[in-house]
Coordinates of C-alpha atoms in Angstrom, one line a residue:
Chain A
M1 CA 80.4 97.3 90.5
T2 CA 82.1 99.9 88.2
S3 CA 84.9 100.1 85.7
K4 CA 87.5 102.8 85.3
V5 CA 89.6 103.6 82.2
F6 CA 93.0 105.3 82.7
V7 CA 93.7 107.1 79.5
E8 CA 97.4 107.5 78.7
T9 CA 99.2 109.9 76.4
S10 CA 99.1 107.9 73.1
V11 CA 95.3 107.8 73.2
L12 CA 94.9 111.4 74.2
I13 CA 97.2 112.5 71.4
N14 CA 95.6 110.2 68.8
A15 CA 92.1 111.6 69.8
S16 CA 93.4 115.2 69.5
V17 CA 95.4 115.2 66.3
Y18 CA 92.7 116.0 63.8
A19 CA 92.1 119.0 61.7
V20 CA 89.6 119.8 59.0
V21 CA 89.9 122.9 56.9
K22 CA 87.8 124.3 54.2
G23 CA 89.0 127.6 52.9
S24 CA 88.8 129.9 49.9
G25 CA 92.4 128.9 49.0
L26 CA 91.4 125.3 48.6
S27 CA 89.2 123.5 46.1
K28 CA 87.8 121.1 48.7
S29 CA 88.0 120.5 52.4
I30 CA 91.0 118.8 53.9
Q31 CA 90.8 116.4 56.7
M32 CA 93.8 114.9 58.5
Q33 CA 93.9 112.7 61.5
A34 CA 96.3 110.6 63.6
L35 CA 96.6 106.9 62.8
Y36 CA 94.4 105.8 65.7
F37 CA 92.1 108.8 65.7
E38 CA 88.9 106.8 65.2
K39 CA 89.6 104.2 67.9
S40 CA 90.8 106.8 70.4
N41 CA 88.2 109.4 69.7
S42 CA 85.3 106.9 70.0
L43 CA 86.5 106.0 73.5
I44 CA 86.9 109.6 74.6
A45 CA 83.5 110.4 73.2
I46 CA 81.8 107.7 75.4
L47 CA 83.8 108.8 78.4
R48 CA 82.6 112.4 77.8
K49 CA 79.0 111.2 77.5
R50 CA 79.3 109.3 80.8
N51 CA 81.4 111.9 82.5
A52 CA 79.1 111.9 85.6
E53 CA 80.0 108.3 86.2
K54 CA 83.7 109.2 86.5
I55 CA 84.8 106.3 84.3
G56 CA 87.5 108.1 82.4
V57 CA 90.5 109.1 84.5
T58 CA 94.0 110.3 83.8
S59 CA 96.9 111.9 85.6
E60 CA 98.9 115.2 85.6
T61 CA 101.8 113.3 84.1
V62 CA 99.7 112.2 81.1
V63 CA 98.3 115.7 80.6
R64 CA 101.7 117.3 80.7
E65 CA 103.2 114.8 78.3
A66 CA 100.4 115.1 75.8
R67 CA 100.6 118.9 75.7
N68 CA 104.4 118.7 75.3
A69 CA 104.2 116.1 72.5
I70 CA 102.1 118.4 70.3
R71 CA 104.1 121.5 71.1
N72 CA 107.4 119.7 70.5
A73 CA 106.2 118.3 67.2
V74 CA 105.2 121.8 66.0
Q75 CA 108.7 123.1 67.0
D76 CA 110.4 120.2 65.2
E77 CA 108.5 120.9 62.1
A78 CA 109.2 124.7 62.3
N79 CA 112.9 123.9 62.7
E80 CA 113.0 121.7 59.7
R81 CA 110.9 123.8 57.3
G82 CA 111.3 127.3 58.4
E83 CA 109.2 130.4 58.3
A84 CA 107.2 129.3 55.1
V85 CA 105.1 127.0 57.3
F86 CA 104.7 129.2 60.4
R87 CA 101.1 130.2 59.5
S88 CA 100.0 126.6 58.8
L89 CA 101.7 125.3 62.0
S90 CA 100.1 128.1 64.1
I91 CA 96.6 127.1 62.8
I92 CA 97.3 123.4 63.3
L93 CA 98.7 123.9 66.8
N94 CA 95.6 125.9 67.8
Q95 CA 93.2 123.3 66.4
C96 CA 95.0 120.3 68.0
E97 CA 95.4 122.1 71.4
E98 CA 91.7 123.1 71.5
R99 CA 90.8 119.5 70.8
L100 CA 93.3 118.2 73.4
E101 CA 91.8 120.5 76.1
R102 CA 88.3 119.3 75.2
N103 CA 89.4 115.7 75.5
I104 CA 91.1 116.4 78.9
Q105 CA 87.8 117.8 80.1
A106 CA 86.1 114.5 79.3
L107 CA 88.4 112.9 81.9
H108 CA 88.9 113.2 85.6
V109 CA 92.5 114.2 86.4
L110 CA 93.3 112.3 89.6
G111 CA 96.3 112.8 91.8
A112 CA 97.4 109.6 93.4
N113 CA 99.6 109.6 96.5
R114 CA 103.1 110.3 95.1
N115 CA 104.9 108.0 97.6
D116 CA 102.6 105.1 96.7
V117 CA 103.0 105.8 93.0
N118 CA 106.8 105.9 93.3
T119 CA 107.0 102.7 95.2
R120 CA 104.7 101.0 92.7
Y121 CA 106.8 102.5 89.9
F122 CA 109.8 100.5 91.0
A123 CA 107.7 97.4 91.1
V124 CA 106.6 98.1 87.5
R125 CA 110.2 98.7 86.5
K126 CA 111.3 95.4 88.0
M127 CA 108.5 93.7 86.0
Y128 CA 109.9 95.1 82.8
D129 CA 113.4 94.1 83.8
D130 CA 112.2 90.6 84.4
L131 CA 110.4 90.6 81.0
F132 CA 113.4 92.0 79.3
R133 CA 115.6 89.1 80.6
K134 CA 112.9 86.7 79.4
C135 CA 112.7 88.2 76.0
Q136 CA 116.4 87.9 75.5
T137 CA 116.0 84.1 75.6
Y138 CA 113.5 84.3 72.7
D139 CA 116.2 85.0 70.1
P140 CA 115.7 83.7 66.6
Q141 CA 118.0 80.7 67.3
R142 CA 115.9 79.6 70.3
I143 CA 112.7 80.1 68.3
K144 CA 114.1 78.0 65.5
K145 CA 115.1 75.2 67.9
D146 CA 111.7 75.2 69.6
A147 CA 110.0 75.2 66.2
I148 CA 112.0 72.1 65.1
R149 CA 111.3 70.3 68.4
V150 CA 107.5 70.9 68.0
A151 CA 107.5 70.0 64.3
E152 CA 109.4 66.8 65.0
S153 CA 106.8 65.7 67.5
T154 CA 103.8 66.7 65.5
A155 CA 104.6 66.4 61.7
S156 CA 105.5 63.4 59.6
P157 CA 109.0 63.6 58.0
P158 CA 107.9 64.8 54.5
Y159 CA 106.1 67.8 56.0
R160 CA 108.6 68.7 58.7
A161 CA 110.3 71.5 56.8
L162 CA 106.9 73.1 56.1
A163 CA 105.8 72.6 59.7
V164 CA 109.0 74.2 61.0
G165 CA 108.3 77.3 58.9
I166 CA 104.7 77.5 60.1
Q167 CA 105.8 77.0 63.8
R168 CA 108.5 79.6 63.5
K169 CA 106.1 82.2 62.1
Q170 CA 103.6 81.4 64.8
M171 CA 106.2 81.6 67.6
H172 CA 107.5 84.9 66.3
Q173 CA 103.9 86.3 66.4
E174 CA 103.1 84.8 69.7
H175 CA 106.2 86.3 71.4
G176 CA 106.0 89.5 69.3
Q177 CA 105.0 91.8 72.2
L178 CA 107.7 90.5 74.5
R179 CA 110.3 90.6 71.7
S180 CA 109.4 94.3 71.1
L181 CA 111.4 95.0 74.3
L182 CA 114.6 94.1 72.4
N183 CA 114.2 97.1 70.1
K184 CA 112.6 99.6 72.4
K185 CA 112.5 99.8 76.2
P186 CA 109.4 101.4 77.7
S187 CA 109.8 105.0 78.7
P188 CA 109.9 105.9 82.4
N189 CA 106.5 107.7 81.8
D190 CA 105.0 104.5 80.4
M191 CA 106.0 102.7 83.5
M192 CA 104.7 105.6 85.6
F193 CA 101.3 105.3 83.9
V194 CA 101.0 101.6 84.9
A195 CA 102.0 102.6 88.5
E196 CA 99.4 105.4 88.6
A197 CA 96.6 103.3 87.1
S198 CA 97.4 100.5 89.6
I199 CA 97.4 102.9 92.6
I200 CA 94.1 104.5 91.5
A201 CA 92.6 101.0 91.1
S202 CA 93.6 100.1 94.7
Q203 CA 92.0 103.3 95.9
H204 CA 88.7 102.3 94.4
R205 CA 88.6 98.7 95.3
P206 CA 86.5 96.7 96.2
R207 CA 83.8 98.6 94.3
L208 CA 85.8 98.6 91.2
S209 CA 85.4 95.6 88.9
N210 CA 87.8 96.5 86.1
M211 CA 90.7 98.9 85.8
F212 CA 91.6 99.4 82.2
L213 CA 94.5 101.3 80.8
A214 CA 93.8 102.6 77.3
S215 CA 96.9 102.7 75.2
T216 CA 97.9 102.4 71.5
D217 CA 101.4 101.3 72.6
V218 CA 102.1 97.7 72.0
Q219 CA 104.4 97.5 75.0
L220 CA 101.3 98.0 77.1
S221 CA 98.3 96.8 74.9
P222 CA 98.3 93.5 73.2
V223 CA 99.5 93.0 69.6
T224 CA 96.3 92.5 67.5
E225 CA 95.5 91.5 64.0
S226 CA 92.1 92.3 62.6
G227 CA 90.9 92.8 66.2
R228 CA 92.2 89.4 67.3
I229 CA 94.9 89.2 70.0
V230 CA 98.1 87.6 68.6
S231 CA 100.5 88.4 71.4
C232 CA 99.9 89.6 75.0
E233 CA 102.7 88.4 77.3
I234 CA 103.5 91.9 78.7
T235 CA 99.8 92.8 78.9
D236 CA 99.1 89.6 80.9
E237 CA 102.0 90.1 83.2
I238 CA 100.8 93.7 84.0
F239 CA 97.4 92.3 84.8
R240 CA 98.8 89.5 86.9
R241 CA 101.1 91.7 89.0
F242 CA 99.1 95.0 89.2
G243 CA 95.5 94.2 88.3
V244 CA 95.4 96.7 85.4
R245 CA 94.1 95.5 82.1
C246 CA 95.9 97.3 79.3
D247 CA 94.0 97.3 76.0
W248 CA 93.3 99.3 72.8
P249 CA 90.7 102.0 73.2
D250 CA 88.2 100.4 70.7
R251 CA 88.5 97.0 72.5
I252 CA 87.9 98.7 75.9
L253 CA 84.8 100.5 74.5
I254 CA 83.0 97.3 73.9
Q255 CA 83.7 96.1 77.5
L256 CA 82.2 99.2 79.2
Chain B
M1 CA 101.7 148.5 72.7
I2 CA 101.4 147.9 76.5
L3 CA 100.3 151.5 76.9
D4 CA 97.6 151.1 74.3
L5 CA 96.4 147.9 76.1
V6 CA 96.3 149.9 79.4
K7 CA 94.3 152.7 77.8
I8 CA 91.9 150.2 76.3
S9 CA 91.4 148.7 79.7
Q10 CA 90.7 152.2 81.2
L11 CA 88.2 153.0 78.5
C12 CA 86.4 149.6 79.0
S13 CA 86.1 150.3 82.8
E14 CA 84.5 153.7 82.0
M15 CA 82.2 152.0 79.6
E16 CA 81.2 149.5 82.2
D17 CA 80.5 152.2 84.7
S18 CA 78.6 154.5 82.3
G19 CA 76.9 151.7 80.3
K20 CA 77.7 153.8 77.2
L21 CA 79.7 152.6 74.2
D22 CA 82.9 154.6 73.5
L23 CA 84.2 154.0 70.0
S24 CA 87.4 155.9 70.7
V25 CA 88.7 152.4 71.8
V26 CA 88.7 151.2 68.2
P27 CA 91.7 153.2 66.9
L28 CA 93.7 152.0 70.0
I29 CA 92.8 148.4 69.2
D30 CA 93.7 149.0 65.6
R31 CA 97.2 150.1 66.7
V32 CA 97.6 146.9 68.7
I33 CA 96.6 144.8 65.6
R34 CA 99.1 146.7 63.4
F35 CA 101.9 146.5 66.0
A36 CA 101.3 142.7 66.5
G37 CA 101.1 142.2 62.8
Q38 CA 104.4 144.0 62.2
K39 CA 106.0 141.8 64.9
E40 CA 104.6 138.7 63.2
R41 CA 106.4 139.7 60.0
D42 CA 109.6 140.8 61.9
V43 CA 110.1 137.5 63.7
K44 CA 109.8 135.6 60.5
K45 CA 112.9 137.5 59.3
L46 CA 115.0 136.6 62.4
T47 CA 118.1 134.7 61.6
G48 CA 118.1 132.6 64.7
S49 CA 116.7 129.1 65.1
P50 CA 113.2 128.7 63.5
D51 CA 111.7 127.1 66.6
D52 CA 112.5 130.3 68.5
S53 CA 111.0 132.5 65.8
F54 CA 107.9 130.3 65.5
V55 CA 107.0 130.5 69.1
K56 CA 107.3 134.3 69.0
Y57 CA 105.3 134.4 65.8
H58 CA 102.6 132.2 67.3
A59 CA 102.3 134.5 70.3
W60 CA 102.1 137.7 68.2
R61 CA 99.6 136.1 65.9
T62 CA 97.4 135.2 68.8
I63 CA 97.6 138.8 70.1
S64 CA 96.7 140.1 66.7
D65 CA 93.8 137.6 66.3
I66 CA 92.3 138.4 69.6
A67 CA 92.6 142.2 69.1
A68 CA 90.9 141.7 65.7
S69 CA 88.0 140.0 67.4
L70 CA 87.7 142.8 69.9
E71 CA 87.8 145.4 67.1
F72 CA 85.0 143.6 65.2
R73 CA 82.9 143.3 68.3
F74 CA 83.2 147.0 69.2
E75 CA 82.5 148.1 65.6
N76 CA 79.4 146.0 65.6
A77 CA 78.3 146.5 69.3
S78 CA 75.5 149.0 68.6
K79 CA 74.0 146.8 65.9
A80 CA 74.4 143.6 67.9
N81 CA 73.2 145.1 71.2
D82 CA 76.6 144.0 72.6
N83 CA 77.1 146.8 75.0
P84 CA 78.2 146.7 77.9
Q85 CA 78.9 143.0 77.5
V86 CA 81.7 143.8 75.0
A87 CA 83.4 146.0 77.5
L88 CA 83.1 143.4 80.2
D89 CA 84.5 140.6 78.0
T90 CA 87.4 142.8 76.9
L91 CA 88.2 143.5 80.6
G92 CA 88.1 139.7 81.1
V93 CA 90.7 139.0 78.4
L94 CA 93.0 142.1 78.6
P95 CA 95.1 141.1 81.7
K96 CA 96.2 137.9 80.1
L97 CA 96.7 139.5 76.7
Q98 CA 98.8 142.2 78.4
G99 CA 100.8 139.5 80.2
L100 CA 101.5 137.7 77.0
A101 CA 102.5 140.8 75.2
A102 CA 104.9 141.8 78.0
L103 CA 106.4 138.4 78.0
V104 CA 107.2 138.3 74.2
L105 CA 108.4 141.9 74.3
S106 CA 110.8 141.0 77.1
I107 CA 112.4 138.2 75.1
E108 CA 112.3 139.7 71.6
N109 CA 116.1 140.2 71.5
H110 CA 116.9 137.0 73.2
K111 CA 117.2 133.5 71.9
T112 CA 114.8 131.4 73.9
D113 CA 115.6 127.9 75.3
L114 CA 113.1 125.1 75.3
K115 CA 111.8 125.8 78.8
T116 CA 111.0 129.4 77.9
R117 CA 109.4 128.4 74.6
M118 CA 107.1 125.9 76.5
I119 CA 106.2 128.7 79.0
I120 CA 105.2 131.0 76.1
L121 CA 103.2 128.3 74.4
D122 CA 101.5 127.6 77.6
Q123 CA 100.6 131.2 78.1
V124 CA 99.3 131.4 74.5
S125 CA 97.1 128.5 75.2
Q126 CA 95.8 130.1 78.4
V127 CA 95.1 133.4 76.6
R128 CA 93.2 131.6 73.9
D129 CA 91.1 129.7 76.4
C130 CA 90.3 132.9 78.2
A131 CA 89.5 134.7 75.0
R132 CA 87.2 131.8 73.9
Q133 CA 85.3 132.0 77.2
C134 CA 84.9 135.8 76.7
N135 CA 83.8 135.4 73.0
C136 CA 86.9 137.3 72.0
L137 CA 88.5 134.9 69.6
V138 CA 88.5 134.8 65.8
G139 CA 86.7 131.6 64.9
S140 CA 88.3 128.8 62.9
K141 CA 86.0 130.0 60.0
N142 CA 88.1 133.1 59.5
E143 CA 91.3 131.2 60.1
N144 CA 90.4 128.7 57.5
A145 CA 89.7 131.3 54.9
S146 CA 93.3 132.3 54.8
V147 CA 95.0 128.9 54.5
S148 CA 97.2 128.3 51.5
R149 CA 97.0 125.4 49.1
S150 CA 100.1 123.8 50.7
F151 CA 98.2 123.5 54.0
A152 CA 97.2 119.9 53.3
R153 CA 100.8 118.9 52.9
D154 CA 101.8 120.8 56.0
L155 CA 99.0 119.1 58.0
A156 CA 99.9 115.6 56.7
R157 CA 103.6 116.1 57.7
F158 CA 102.6 117.4 61.1
V159 CA 100.4 114.3 61.8
G160 CA 103.4 112.1 60.9
R161 CA 105.6 114.2 63.1
V162 CA 103.4 113.9 66.2
E163 CA 103.5 110.1 65.7
T164 CA 107.3 110.1 66.0
R165 CA 107.0 112.4 69.0
L166 CA 104.7 110.0 70.9
P167 CA 106.6 108.6 73.9

């Protein structure tokens, strides 16, 4: 039995945005990296090492989106700051693109049947619509009511106010991933990645034991705190409906 | 510029056939470097939108960097026993370099839209890949030696910018 890891844009970008420069114009070397560089890069490094096993996979959609994200960011920066930073941006773009291409080479870019993916995409979109309706019911008023109800049945009167506060905080955390849909809906490409990963998984079953989707996006991967999962309603629903286990790159790494 | 690249290509083909190094290629490469360098400076002065100028700048800088690598290799070919490999490698990278030069020259008086800019950036990336495979690319060592003190700030801002660009 084998596992596969579908690497989506956020991980590919986080593993690629890194630059270290030591030059005569500088007193010491400079190193900058994306927020989740360590987590993302350690996963890609293992996938590169085990390249022959074809564990790490991705799609053309991801590759295109990753390249565009870096190129768009450079152009945004050029627009805002003008010609004074052209040279720096040109160097940064070269370094990040070279790293991105190396990271893409560590993965197998698979082309799933477009018709199957499109059909699955609509199923994924329906899932997010269902979850969005569900998250609307978890408004602060509803959470407060639920917290009071739980506190009334579990805490004695002198401690109820305290218990309500604790319950509210817990419920906010517990439904945090679902409630994130209120502020930001997933992009069509995010939904496409779930569809693509799910179709690739079905192409490789029954030999495939786990299909992971590596992401640093909390609308796919669970919300964690010090490595511990605190909210995972969307992640669980994706797994239940499509058999794809979304998770953070460092958490997937220890399961490989 | 294009004519110089064509002449360089002809000389390299002759070097490949004869197996002899012909250093008359060096002044031609030098002209390419100076032409691309001048274009780099010119596009910085353009009054249009900076993203348009930047993409053109990036393309010219790539052409100038690769040409500088070629010049270095030819000048040191005898010492490094790099002949006829240097001619073969140059022939490997020239078609793409010529294609990129023709593309940026064709749009130098036009304001580019996002789609065209992405095509140019894609071509730059392909030329660099090809140059790297042919050992015709200035290493990051040389690039690093010329960065300014404000580079750290530029880099930090870029990292933040990419994060906002993540889908």
